[in-house]
Tab-separated table of C-alpha atoms in Angstrom:
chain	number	residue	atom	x	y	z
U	1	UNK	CA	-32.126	0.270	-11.733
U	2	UNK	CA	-32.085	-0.364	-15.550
U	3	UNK	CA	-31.146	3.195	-16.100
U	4	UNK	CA	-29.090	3.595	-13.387
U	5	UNK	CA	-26.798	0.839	-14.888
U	6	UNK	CA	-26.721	1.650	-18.041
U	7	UNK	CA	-25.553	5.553	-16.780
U	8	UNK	CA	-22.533	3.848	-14.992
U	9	UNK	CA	-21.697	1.586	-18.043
U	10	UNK	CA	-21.206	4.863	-20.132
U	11	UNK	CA	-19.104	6.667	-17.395
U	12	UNK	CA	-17.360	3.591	-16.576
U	13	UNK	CA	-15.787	3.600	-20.011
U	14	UNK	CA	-15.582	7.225	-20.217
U	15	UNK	CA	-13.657	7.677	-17.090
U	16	UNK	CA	-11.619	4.669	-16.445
U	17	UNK	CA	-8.426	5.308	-18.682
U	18	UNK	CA	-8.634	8.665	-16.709
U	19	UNK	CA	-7.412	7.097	-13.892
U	20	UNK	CA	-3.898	5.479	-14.623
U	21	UNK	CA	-2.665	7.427	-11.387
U	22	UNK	CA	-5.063	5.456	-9.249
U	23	UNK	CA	-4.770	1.619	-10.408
U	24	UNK	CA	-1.303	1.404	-11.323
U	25	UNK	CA	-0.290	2.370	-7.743
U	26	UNK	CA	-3.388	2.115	-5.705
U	27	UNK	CA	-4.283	-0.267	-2.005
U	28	UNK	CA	-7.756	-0.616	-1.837
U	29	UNK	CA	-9.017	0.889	1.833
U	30	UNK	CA	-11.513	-1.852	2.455
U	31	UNK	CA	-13.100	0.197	5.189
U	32	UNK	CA	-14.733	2.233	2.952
U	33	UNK	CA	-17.372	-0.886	1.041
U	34	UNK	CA	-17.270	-4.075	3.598
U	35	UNK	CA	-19.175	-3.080	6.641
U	36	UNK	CA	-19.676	-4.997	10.082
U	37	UNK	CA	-17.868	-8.320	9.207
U	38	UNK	CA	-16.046	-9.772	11.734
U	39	UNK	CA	-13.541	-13.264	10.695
U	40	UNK	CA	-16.371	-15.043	12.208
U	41	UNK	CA	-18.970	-13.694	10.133
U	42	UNK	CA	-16.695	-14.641	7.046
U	43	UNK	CA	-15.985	-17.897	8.066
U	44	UNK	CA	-19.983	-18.604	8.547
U	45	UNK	CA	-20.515	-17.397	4.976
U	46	UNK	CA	-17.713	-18.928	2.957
U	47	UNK	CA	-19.063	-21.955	4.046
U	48	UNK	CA	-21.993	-21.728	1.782
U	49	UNK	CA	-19.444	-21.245	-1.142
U	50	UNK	CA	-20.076	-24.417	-3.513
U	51	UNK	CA	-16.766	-24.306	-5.419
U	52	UNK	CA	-13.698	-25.733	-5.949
U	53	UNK	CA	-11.817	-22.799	-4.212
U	54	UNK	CA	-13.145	-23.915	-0.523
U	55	UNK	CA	-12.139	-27.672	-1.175
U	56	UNK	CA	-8.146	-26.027	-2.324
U	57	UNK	CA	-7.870	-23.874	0.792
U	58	UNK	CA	-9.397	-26.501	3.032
U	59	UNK	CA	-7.118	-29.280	2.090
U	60	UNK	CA	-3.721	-27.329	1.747
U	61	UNK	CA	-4.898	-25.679	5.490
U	62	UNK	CA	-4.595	-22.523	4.715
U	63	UNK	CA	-8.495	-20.997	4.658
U	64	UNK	CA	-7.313	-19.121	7.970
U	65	UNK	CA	-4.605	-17.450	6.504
U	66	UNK	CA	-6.889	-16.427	3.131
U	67	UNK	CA	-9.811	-14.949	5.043
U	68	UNK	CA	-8.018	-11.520	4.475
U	69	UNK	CA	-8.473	-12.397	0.867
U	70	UNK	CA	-12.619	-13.063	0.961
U	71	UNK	CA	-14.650	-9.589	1.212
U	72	UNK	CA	-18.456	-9.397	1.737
U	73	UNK	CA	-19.567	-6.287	-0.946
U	74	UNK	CA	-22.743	-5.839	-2.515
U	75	UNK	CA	-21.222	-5.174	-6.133
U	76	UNK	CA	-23.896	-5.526	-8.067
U	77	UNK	CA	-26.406	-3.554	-6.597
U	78	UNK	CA	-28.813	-6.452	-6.187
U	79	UNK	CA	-29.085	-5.401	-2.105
U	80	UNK	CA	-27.716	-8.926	-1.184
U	81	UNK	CA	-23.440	-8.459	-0.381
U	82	UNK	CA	-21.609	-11.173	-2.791
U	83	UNK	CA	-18.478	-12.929	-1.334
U	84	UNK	CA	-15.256	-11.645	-3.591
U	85	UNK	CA	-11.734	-13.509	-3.345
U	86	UNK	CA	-8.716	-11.969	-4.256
U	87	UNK	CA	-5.474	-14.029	-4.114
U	88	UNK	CA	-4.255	-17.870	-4.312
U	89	UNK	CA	-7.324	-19.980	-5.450
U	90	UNK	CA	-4.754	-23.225	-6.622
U	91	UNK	CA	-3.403	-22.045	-10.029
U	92	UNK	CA	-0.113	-20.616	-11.242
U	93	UNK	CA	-1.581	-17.013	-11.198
U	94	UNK	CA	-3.796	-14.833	-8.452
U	95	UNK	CA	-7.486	-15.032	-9.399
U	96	UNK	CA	-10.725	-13.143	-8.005
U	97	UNK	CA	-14.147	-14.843	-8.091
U	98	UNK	CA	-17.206	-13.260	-6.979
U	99	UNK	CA	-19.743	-15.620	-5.241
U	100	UNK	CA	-23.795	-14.642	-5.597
U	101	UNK	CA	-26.385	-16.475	-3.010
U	102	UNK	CA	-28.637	-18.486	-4.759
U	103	UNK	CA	-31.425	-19.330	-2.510
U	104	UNK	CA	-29.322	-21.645	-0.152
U	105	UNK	CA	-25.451	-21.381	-1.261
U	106	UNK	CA	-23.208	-19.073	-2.913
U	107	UNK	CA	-22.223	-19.817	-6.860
U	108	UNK	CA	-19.776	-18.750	-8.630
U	109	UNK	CA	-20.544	-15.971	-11.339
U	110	UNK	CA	-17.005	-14.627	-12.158
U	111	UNK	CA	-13.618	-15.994	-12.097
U	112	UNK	CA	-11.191	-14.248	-13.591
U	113	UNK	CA	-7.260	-14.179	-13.458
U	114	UNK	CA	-5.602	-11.051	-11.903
U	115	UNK	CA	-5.880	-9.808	-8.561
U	116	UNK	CA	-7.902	-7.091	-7.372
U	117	UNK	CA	-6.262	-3.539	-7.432
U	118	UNK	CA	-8.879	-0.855	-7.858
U	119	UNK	CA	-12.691	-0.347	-6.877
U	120	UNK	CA	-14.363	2.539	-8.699
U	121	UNK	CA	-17.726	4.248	-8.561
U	122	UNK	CA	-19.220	6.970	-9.735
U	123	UNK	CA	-21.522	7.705	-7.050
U	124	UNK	CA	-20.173	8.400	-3.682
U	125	UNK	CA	-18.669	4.664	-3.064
U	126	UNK	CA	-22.086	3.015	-3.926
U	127	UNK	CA	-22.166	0.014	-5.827
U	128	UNK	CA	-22.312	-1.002	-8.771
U	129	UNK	CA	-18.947	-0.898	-8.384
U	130	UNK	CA	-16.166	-1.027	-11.597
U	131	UNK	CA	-12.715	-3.336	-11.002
U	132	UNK	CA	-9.400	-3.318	-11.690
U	133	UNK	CA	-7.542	-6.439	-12.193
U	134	UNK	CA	-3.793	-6.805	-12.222
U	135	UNK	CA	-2.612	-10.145	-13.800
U	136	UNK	CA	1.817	-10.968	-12.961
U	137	UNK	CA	3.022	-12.598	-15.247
U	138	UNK	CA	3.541	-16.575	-15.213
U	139	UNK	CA	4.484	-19.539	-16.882
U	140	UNK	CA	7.352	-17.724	-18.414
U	141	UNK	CA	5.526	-14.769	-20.015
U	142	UNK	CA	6.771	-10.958	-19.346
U	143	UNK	CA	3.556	-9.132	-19.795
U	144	UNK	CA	1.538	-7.463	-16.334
U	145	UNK	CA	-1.487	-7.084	-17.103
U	146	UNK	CA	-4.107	-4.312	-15.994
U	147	UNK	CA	-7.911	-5.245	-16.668
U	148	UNK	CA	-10.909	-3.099	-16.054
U	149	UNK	CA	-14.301	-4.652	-15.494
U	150	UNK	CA	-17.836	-2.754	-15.700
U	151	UNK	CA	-21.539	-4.019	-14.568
U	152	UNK	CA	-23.415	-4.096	-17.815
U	153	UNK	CA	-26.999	-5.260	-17.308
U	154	UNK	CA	-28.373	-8.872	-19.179
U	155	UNK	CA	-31.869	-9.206	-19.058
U	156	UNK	CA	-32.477	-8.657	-15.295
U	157	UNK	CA	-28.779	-9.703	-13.878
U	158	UNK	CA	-25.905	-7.732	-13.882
U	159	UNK	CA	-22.538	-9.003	-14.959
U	160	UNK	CA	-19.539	-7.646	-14.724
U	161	UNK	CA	-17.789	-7.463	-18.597
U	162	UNK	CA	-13.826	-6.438	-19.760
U	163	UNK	CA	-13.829	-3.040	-20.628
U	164	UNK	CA	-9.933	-1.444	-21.029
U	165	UNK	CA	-6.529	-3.755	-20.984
U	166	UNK	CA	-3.542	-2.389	-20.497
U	167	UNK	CA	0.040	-4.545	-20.782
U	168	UNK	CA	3.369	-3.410	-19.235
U	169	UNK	CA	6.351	-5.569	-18.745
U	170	UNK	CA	7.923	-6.944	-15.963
U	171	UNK	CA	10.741	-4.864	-14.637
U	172	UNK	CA	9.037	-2.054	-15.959
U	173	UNK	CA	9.806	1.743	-14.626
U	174	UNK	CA	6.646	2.941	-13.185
U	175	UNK	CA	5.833	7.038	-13.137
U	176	UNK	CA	5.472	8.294	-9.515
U	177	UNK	CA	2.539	8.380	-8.105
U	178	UNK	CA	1.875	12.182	-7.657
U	179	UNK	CA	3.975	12.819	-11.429
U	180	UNK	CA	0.655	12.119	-13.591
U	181	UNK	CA	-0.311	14.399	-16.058
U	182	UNK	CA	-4.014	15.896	-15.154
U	183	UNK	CA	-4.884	15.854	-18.596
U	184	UNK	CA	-3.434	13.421	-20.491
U	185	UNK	CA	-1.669	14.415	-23.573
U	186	UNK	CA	-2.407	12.927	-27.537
U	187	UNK	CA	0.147	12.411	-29.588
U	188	UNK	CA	1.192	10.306	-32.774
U	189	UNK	CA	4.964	9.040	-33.551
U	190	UNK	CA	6.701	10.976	-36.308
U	191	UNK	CA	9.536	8.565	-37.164
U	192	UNK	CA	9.200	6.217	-39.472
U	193	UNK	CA	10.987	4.115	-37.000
U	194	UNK	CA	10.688	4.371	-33.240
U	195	UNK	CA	11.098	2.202	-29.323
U	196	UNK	CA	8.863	1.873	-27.025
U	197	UNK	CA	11.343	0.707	-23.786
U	198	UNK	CA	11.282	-0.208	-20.270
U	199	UNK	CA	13.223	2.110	-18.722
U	200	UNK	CA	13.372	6.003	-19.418
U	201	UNK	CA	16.758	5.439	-20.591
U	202	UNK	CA	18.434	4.947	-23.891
U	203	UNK	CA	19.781	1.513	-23.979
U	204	UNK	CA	20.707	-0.693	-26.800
U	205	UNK	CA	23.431	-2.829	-24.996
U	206	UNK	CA	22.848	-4.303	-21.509
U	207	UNK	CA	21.196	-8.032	-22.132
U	208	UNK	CA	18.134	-9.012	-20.259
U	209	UNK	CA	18.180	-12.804	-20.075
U	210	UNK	CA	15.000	-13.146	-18.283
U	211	UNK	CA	13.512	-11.010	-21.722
U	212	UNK	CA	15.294	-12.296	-23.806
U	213	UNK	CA	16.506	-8.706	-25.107
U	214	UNK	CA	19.353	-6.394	-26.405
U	215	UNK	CA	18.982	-2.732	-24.493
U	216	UNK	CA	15.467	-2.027	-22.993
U	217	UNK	CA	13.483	-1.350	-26.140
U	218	UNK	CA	9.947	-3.650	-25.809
U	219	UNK	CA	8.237	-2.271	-28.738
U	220	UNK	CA	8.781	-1.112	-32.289
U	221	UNK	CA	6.415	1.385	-33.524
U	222	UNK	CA	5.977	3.284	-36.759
U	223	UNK	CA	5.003	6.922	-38.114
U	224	UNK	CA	1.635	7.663	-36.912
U	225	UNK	CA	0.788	5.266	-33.929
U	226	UNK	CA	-0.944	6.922	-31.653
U	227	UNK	CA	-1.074	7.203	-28.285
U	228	UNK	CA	-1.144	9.282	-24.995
U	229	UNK	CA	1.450	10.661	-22.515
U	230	UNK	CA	0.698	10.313	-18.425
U	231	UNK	CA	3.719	11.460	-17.064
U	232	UNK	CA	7.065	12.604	-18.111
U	233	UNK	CA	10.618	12.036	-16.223
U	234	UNK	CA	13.777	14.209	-17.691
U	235	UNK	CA	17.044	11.908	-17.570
U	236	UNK	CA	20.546	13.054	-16.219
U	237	UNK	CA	21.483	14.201	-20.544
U	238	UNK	CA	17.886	16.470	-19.857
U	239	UNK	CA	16.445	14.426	-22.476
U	240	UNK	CA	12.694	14.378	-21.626
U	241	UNK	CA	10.780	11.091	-21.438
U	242	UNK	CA	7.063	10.544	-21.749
U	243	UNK	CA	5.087	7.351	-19.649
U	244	UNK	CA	2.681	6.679	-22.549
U	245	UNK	CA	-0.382	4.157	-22.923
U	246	UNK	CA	0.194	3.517	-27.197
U	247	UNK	CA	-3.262	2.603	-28.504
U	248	UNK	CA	-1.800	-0.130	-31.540
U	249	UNK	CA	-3.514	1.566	-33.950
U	250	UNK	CA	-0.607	0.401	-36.367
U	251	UNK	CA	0.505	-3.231	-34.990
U	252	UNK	CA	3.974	-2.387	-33.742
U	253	UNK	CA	7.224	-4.233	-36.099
U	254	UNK	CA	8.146	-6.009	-33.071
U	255	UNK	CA	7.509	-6.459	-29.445
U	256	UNK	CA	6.990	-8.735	-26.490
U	257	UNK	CA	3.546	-7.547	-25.110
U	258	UNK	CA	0.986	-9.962	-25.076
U	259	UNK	CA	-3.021	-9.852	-23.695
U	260	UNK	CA	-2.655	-11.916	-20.872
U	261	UNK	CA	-4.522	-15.108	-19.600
U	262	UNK	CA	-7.981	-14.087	-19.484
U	263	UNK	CA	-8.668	-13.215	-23.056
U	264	UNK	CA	-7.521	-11.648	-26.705
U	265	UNK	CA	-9.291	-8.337	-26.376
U	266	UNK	CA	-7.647	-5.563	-27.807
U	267	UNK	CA	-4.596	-3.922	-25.519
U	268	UNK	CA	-2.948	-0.706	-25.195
U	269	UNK	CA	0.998	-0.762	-24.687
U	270	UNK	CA	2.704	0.588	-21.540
U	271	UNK	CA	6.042	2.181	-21.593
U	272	UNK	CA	8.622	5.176	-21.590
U	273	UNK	CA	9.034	7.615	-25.155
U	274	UNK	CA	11.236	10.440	-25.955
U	275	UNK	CA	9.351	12.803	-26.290
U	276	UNK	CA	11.570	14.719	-28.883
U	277	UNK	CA	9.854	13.273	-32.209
U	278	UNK	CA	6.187	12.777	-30.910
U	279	UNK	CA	3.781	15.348	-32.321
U	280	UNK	CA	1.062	16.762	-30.029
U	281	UNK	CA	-2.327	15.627	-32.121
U	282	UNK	CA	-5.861	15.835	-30.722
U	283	UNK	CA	-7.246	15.029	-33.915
U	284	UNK	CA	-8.222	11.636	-33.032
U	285	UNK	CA	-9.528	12.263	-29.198
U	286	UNK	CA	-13.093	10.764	-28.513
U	287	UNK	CA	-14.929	10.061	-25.258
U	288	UNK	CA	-14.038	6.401	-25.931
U	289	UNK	CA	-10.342	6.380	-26.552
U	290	UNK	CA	-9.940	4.126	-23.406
């Protein structure tokens, strides 16, 4: 299993930045990794959960109404299904937990903030299975974020680790889901001065109070930050506009991204471009660039 793992850890990283089209937009078909459990069957199992999250749901009376949320999936390829929550567990944000059986009750082994969006694997639906986590923003912050989490093996358990962040901003234009590139395009900024902004749209007037902004620009980035293009929409001047993940190579002069609740790992910045002074560069492409 050792080598098996370690196989998906490489093609986890490889592969999931190749799949903006899928967890930006995606509902998770359910049908296709819990098998053969009815509400009762949940109920029965949740009650071996030895957390906090059963006490919350119990006493606000609402652990009917979240069994939609708990899932019975072997992630971790360990042959023994986990219990995964998704949803409301008593905080200001959505968080998913995943629940292992220890011997006579199910601990908690990940608890995260973000709800689940995406399930990946790399060999026809079988676990171990890679996540996608998408944190709304709260407590007056404007950043969404998207998380990706791998298995990575320790010792002889597997966990599941952050491996690719992406942050957007609320109110943010999203491409269509069948306008993504299939290969996504490099490309590094050839203005000394240029805006990342919300909107494929120039606009330097309308104020956004909840923002706190002039126009729609989010981000100020200079000559030679990179990035890469996923889509493209053309506005109604035919100016062409590029959806485009921006790496940070160079911290950006301003913006009002941020990493989200979970950690400080390194981001990438989501957002609409001109395309008209980006320059195409492969130069810096490696199998690692998400």
């Amino acid at each position: 299993m050792k080598n098996l793992v370690l196989c998906f850890v490489f093609l986890c990283i490889v592969n999931v930045g190749y799949t903006q089209n899928y967890f930006f937009n995606e509902k998770i078909d359910w049908s296709n990794y819990e098998k053969g459990y009815s509400s009762e069957n949940k109920r029965n199992l949740i009650e071996n959960i030895n957390d906090e999250l059963l006490t919350y749901l119990k006493n606000n009376k609402i652990i009917e109404s979240a069994l939609e949320n708990f899932h019975i999936v072997d992630f971790n390829l360990d042959g023994i299904p986990e219990i995964l929550y998704s949803g409301d567990a008593g905080t200001d944000a959505k968080r998913t937990l995943i629940f292992e059986f220890d011997y006579s009750y199910y601990k908690k082994t990940f608890d995260k903030f973000g709800e689940l969006t995406n399930i990946q694997s790399v060999i026809n639906k079988m676990p171990p299975y890679a996540f996608t986590l998408k944190e709304e923003a709260c407590c007056g912050g404007f950043a969404v974020i998207y998380e990706s989490f791998c298995p990575v093996l320790e010792g002889s358990e597997i966990k599941f680790m952050p491996s690719v962040k992406y942050s957007s901003i609320v109110g943010m234009s999203m491409p269509e889901s069948d306008s993504y590139f299939e290969t996504p395009i490099p490309f590094k900024v050839k203005n000394e001065l240029y805006y990342l902004r919300l909107n494929p749209v120039i606009d330097n007037e309308t104020v956004d109070e909840n923002l706190h902004i002039t126009g729609n620009v989010i981000s100020q980035y200079t000559v030679d930050s990179k990035g890469y293009a996923i889509s493209e929409k053309q506005d109604q001047s035919g100016r062409t506009w590029w959806f485009v993940i921006m790496h940070n190579n160079i911290v950006p002069q301003k913006s009002i991204f941020s990493s989200g609740s979970n950690d400080e790992n390194h981001y990438y910045s989501l957002g609409w471009m001109s395309n008209k002074f980006l320059e195409i560069d492969t130069s810096f492409i490696t199998n690692t660039d998400f």
